[in-house]
PDB file of C-alpha atoms in Angstrom:
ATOM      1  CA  UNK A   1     -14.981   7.715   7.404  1.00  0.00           C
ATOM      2  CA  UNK A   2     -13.507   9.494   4.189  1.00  0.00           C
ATOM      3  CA  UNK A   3     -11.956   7.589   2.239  1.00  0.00           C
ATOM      4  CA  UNK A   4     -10.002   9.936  -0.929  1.00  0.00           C
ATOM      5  CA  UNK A   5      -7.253   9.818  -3.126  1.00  0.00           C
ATOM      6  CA  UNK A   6      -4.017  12.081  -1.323  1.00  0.00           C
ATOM      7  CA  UNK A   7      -2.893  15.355  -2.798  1.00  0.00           C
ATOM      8  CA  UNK A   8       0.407  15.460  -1.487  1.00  0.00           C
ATOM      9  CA  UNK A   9       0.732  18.913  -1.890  1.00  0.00           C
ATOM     10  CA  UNK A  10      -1.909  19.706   0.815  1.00  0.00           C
ATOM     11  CA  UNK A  11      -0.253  19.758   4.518  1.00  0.00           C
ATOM     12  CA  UNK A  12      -2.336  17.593   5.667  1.00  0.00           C
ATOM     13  CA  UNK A  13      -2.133  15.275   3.282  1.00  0.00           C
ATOM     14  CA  UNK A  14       1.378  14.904   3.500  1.00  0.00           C
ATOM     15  CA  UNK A  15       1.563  15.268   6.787  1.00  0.00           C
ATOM     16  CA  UNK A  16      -0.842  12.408   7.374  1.00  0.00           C
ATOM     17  CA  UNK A  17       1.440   9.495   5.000  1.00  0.00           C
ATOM     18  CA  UNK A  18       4.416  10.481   6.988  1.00  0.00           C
ATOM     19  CA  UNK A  19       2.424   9.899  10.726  1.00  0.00           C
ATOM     20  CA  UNK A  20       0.867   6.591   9.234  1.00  0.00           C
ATOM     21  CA  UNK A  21       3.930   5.378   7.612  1.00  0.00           C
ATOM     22  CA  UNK A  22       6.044   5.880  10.828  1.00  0.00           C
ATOM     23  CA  UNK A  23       3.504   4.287  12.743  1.00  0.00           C
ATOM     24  CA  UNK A  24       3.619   1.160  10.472  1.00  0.00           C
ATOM     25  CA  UNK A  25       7.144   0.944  10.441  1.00  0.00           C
ATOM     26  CA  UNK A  26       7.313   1.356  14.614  1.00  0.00           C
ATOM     27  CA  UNK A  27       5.000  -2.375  14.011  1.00  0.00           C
ATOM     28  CA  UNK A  28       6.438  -5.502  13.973  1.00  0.00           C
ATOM     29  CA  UNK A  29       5.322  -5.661  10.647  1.00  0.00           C
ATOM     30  CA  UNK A  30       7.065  -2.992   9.245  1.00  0.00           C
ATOM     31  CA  UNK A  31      10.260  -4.072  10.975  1.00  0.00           C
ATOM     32  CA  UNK A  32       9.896  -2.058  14.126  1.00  0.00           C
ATOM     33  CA  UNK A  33      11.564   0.986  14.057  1.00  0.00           C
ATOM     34  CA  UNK A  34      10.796   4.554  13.351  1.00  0.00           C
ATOM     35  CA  UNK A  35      11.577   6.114   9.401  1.00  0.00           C
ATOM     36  CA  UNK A  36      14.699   7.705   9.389  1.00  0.00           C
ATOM     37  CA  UNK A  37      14.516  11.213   9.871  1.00  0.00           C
ATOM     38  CA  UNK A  38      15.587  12.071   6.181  1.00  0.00           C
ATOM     39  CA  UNK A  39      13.160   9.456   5.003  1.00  0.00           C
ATOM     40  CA  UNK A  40      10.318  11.345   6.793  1.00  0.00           C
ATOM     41  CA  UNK A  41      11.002  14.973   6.002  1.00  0.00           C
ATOM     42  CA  UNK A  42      11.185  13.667   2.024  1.00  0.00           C
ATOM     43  CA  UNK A  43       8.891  11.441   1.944  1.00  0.00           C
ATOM     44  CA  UNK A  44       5.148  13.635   0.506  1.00  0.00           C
ATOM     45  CA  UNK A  45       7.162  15.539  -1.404  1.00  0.00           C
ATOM     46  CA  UNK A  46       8.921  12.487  -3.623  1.00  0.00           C
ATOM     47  CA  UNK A  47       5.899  10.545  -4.164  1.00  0.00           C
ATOM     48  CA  UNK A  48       4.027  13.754  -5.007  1.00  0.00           C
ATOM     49  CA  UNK A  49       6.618  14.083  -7.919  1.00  0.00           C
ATOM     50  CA  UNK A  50       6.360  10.187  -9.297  1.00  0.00           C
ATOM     51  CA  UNK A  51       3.876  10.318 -11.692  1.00  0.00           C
ATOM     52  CA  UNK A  52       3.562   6.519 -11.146  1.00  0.00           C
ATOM     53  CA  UNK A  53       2.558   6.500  -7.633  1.00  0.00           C
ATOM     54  CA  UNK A  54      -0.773   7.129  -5.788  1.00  0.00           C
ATOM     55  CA  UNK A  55      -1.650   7.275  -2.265  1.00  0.00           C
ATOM     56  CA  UNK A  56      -5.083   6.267  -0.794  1.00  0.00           C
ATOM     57  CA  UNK A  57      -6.109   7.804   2.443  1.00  0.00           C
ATOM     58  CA  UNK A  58      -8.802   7.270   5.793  1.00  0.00           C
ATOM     59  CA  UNK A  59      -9.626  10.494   7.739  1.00  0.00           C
ATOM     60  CA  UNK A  60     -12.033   9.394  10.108  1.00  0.00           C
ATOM     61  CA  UNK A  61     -13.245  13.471  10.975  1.00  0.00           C
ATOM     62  CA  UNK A  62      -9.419  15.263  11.494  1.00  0.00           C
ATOM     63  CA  UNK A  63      -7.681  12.113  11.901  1.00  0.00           C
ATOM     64  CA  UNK A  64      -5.416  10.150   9.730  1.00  0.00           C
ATOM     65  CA  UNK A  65      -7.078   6.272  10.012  1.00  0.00           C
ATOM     66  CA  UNK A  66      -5.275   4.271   7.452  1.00  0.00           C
ATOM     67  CA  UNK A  67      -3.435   4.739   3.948  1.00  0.00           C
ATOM     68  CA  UNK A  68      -2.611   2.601   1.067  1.00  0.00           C
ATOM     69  CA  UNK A  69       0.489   3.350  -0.991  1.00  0.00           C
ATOM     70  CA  UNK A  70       0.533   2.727  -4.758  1.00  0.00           C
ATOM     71  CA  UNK A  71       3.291   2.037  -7.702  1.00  0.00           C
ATOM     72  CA  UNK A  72       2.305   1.656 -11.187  1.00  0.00           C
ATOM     73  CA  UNK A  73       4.143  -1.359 -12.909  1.00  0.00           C
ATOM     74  CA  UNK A  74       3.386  -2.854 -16.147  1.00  0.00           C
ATOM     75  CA  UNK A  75       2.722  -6.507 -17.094  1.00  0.00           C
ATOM     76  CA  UNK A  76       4.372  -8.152 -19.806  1.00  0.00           C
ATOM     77  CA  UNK A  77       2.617 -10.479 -20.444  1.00  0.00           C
ATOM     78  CA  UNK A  78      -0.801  -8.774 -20.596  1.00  0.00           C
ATOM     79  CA  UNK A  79       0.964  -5.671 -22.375  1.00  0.00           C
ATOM     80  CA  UNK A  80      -0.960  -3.503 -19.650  1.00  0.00           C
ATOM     81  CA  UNK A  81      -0.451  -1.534 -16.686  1.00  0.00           C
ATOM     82  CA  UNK A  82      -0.412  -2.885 -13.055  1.00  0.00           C
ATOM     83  CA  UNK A  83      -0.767  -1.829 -10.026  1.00  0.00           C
ATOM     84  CA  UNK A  84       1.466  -3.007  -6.704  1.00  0.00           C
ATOM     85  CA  UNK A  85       0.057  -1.973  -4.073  1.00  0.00           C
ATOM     86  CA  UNK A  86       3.382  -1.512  -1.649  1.00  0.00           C
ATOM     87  CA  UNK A  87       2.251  -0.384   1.289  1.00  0.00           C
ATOM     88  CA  UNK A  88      -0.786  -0.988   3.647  1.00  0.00           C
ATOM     89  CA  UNK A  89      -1.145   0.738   7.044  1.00  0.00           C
ATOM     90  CA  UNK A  90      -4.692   0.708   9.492  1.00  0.00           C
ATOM     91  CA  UNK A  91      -4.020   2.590  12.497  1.00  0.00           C
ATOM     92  CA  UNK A  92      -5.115   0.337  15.981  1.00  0.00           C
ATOM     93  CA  UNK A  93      -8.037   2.132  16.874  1.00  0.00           C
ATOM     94  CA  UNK A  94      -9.454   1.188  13.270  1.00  0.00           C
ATOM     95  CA  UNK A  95      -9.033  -2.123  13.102  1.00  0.00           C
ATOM     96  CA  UNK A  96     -11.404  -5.069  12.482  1.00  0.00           C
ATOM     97  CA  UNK A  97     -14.039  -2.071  11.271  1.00  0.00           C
ATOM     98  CA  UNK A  98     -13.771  -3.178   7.728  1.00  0.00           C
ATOM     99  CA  UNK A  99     -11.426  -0.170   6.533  1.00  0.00           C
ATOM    100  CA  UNK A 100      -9.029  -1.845   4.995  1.00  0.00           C
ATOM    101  CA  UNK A 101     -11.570  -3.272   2.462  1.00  0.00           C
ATOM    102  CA  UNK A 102     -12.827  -0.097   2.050  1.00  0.00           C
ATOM    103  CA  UNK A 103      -9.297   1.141   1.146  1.00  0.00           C
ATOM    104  CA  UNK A 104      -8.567  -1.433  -1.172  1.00  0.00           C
ATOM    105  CA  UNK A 105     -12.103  -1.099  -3.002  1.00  0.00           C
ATOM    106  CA  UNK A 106     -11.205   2.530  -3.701  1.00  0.00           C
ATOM    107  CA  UNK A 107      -7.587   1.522  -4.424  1.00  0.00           C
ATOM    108  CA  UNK A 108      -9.352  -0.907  -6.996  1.00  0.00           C
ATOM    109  CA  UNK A 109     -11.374   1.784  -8.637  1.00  0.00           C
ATOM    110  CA  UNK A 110      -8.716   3.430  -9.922  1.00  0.00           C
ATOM    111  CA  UNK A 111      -6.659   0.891 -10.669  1.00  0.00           C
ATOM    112  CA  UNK A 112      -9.646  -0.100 -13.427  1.00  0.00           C
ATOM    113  CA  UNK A 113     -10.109   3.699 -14.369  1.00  0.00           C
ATOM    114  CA  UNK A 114      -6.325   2.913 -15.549  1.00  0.00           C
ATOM    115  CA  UNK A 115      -6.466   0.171 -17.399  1.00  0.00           C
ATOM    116  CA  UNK A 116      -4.547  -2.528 -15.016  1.00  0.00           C
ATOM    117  CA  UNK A 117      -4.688  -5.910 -15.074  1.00  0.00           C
ATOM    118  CA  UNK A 118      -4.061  -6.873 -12.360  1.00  0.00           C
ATOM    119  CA  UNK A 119      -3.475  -5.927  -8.178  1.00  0.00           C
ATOM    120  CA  UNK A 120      -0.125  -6.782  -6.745  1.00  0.00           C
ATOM    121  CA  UNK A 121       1.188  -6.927  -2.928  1.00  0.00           C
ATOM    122  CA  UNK A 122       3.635  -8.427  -0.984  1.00  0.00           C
ATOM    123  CA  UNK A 123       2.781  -9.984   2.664  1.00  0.00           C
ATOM    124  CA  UNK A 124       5.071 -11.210   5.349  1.00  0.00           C
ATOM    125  CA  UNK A 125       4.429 -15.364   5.628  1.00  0.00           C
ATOM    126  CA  UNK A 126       3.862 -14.301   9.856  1.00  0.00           C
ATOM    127  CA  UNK A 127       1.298 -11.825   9.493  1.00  0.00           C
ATOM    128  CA  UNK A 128      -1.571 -14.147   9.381  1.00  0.00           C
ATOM    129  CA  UNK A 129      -3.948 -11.079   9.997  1.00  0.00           C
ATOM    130  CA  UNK A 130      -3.202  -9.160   6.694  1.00  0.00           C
ATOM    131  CA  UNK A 131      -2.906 -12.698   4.725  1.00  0.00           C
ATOM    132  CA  UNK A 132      -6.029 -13.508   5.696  1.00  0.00           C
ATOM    133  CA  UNK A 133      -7.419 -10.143   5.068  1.00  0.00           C
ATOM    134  CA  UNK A 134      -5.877 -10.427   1.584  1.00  0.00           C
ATOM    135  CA  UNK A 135      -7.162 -13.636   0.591  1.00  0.00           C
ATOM    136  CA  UNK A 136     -11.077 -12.344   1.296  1.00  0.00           C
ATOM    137  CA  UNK A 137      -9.764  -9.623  -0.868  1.00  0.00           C
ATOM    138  CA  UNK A 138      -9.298 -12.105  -3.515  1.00  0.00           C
ATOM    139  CA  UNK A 139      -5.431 -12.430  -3.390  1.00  0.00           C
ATOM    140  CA  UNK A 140      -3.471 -15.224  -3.639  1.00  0.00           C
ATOM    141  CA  UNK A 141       0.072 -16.378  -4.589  1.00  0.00           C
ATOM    142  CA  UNK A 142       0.594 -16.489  -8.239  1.00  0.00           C
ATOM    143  CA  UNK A 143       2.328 -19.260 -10.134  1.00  0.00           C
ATOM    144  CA  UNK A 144       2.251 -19.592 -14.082  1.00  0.00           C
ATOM    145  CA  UNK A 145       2.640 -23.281 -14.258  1.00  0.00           C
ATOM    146  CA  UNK A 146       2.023 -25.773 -11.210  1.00  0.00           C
ATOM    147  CA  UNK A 147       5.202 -27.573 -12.052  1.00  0.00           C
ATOM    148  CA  UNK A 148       7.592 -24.427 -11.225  1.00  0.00           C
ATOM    149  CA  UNK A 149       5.766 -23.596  -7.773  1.00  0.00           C
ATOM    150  CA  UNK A 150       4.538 -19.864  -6.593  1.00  0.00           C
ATOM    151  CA  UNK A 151       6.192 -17.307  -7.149  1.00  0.00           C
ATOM    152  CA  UNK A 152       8.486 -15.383  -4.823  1.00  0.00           C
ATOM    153  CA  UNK A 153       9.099 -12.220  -4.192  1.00  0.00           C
ATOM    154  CA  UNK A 154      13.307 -11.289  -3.035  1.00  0.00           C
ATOM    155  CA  UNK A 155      15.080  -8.160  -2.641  1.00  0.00           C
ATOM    156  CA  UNK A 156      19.091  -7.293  -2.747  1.00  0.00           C
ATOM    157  CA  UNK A 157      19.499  -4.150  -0.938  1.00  0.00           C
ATOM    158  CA  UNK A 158      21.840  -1.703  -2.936  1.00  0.00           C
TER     159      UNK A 158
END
């Protein structure tokens, strides 16, 4: 398994997020549905121009076996960068072969090589396979004091 940081430029590359990506989002977990066809035609080519995003990428020989999609943030409160780590995709045939760790141990790497405090995700409550995955990963929900609860993470779609 090769496990590499994407250049987005390369074909291949590219061509590889969008395949995974639509293949999550076909999942229940990522709402079950394809990416609209605008969505996957732009895709590689706006990451490749945010500075502040990074995608991590399986190849097991020619074929695309997982990705992890990252967004730089910053923390306040630590005055340092962060890294969210938005999206997280193993294809089926990889699964329960320890990739995902192996993604998020490179995803890690150079989250440290720039400075970030801290790792970030989001995780549907139902998906009890990725929560538990996460939590040996050594995530967990966040709270700063006991007394206001965990935090939560909402949306408003604009």
């Amino acid at each position: 398994m090769k496990i590499f940081e994407a250049d987005l430029s390369d074909p291949e590359h590219a061509n590889a997020v969008v395949f995974l990506l639509n293949s999550y989002a076909h999942s229940p977990e990522g709402g079950g549905k394809p990416l609209p066809e605008d969505v996957r035609y732009n895709l590689a080519g706006t990451l490749h121009g945010r500075p502040d995003t990074f995608v991590v990428l399986a190849f097991e020989n020619e074929t695309p076996a997982g990705l992890v999609i990252c967004i730089e943030g910053f923390s306040t409160f630590s005055c340092k960068p962060l890294l969210n780590i938005h999206d997280v995709f193993v294809a089926s045939g990889y699964r329960g072969q320890g990739l995902a760790r192996q993604l998020f141990d490179h995803v890690e790497t150079i989250a440290k090589a720039r400075g970030c405090c801290k790792l970030t995700l989001e995780v549907l409550e139902g998906n009890e396979r990725a929560r538990a995955a996460y939590s040996k990963f050594g995530f967990s929900g966040y709270e700063l004091d006991p007394e206001m609860g965990q935090a939560l993470f909402w949306e408003k779609k604009l």
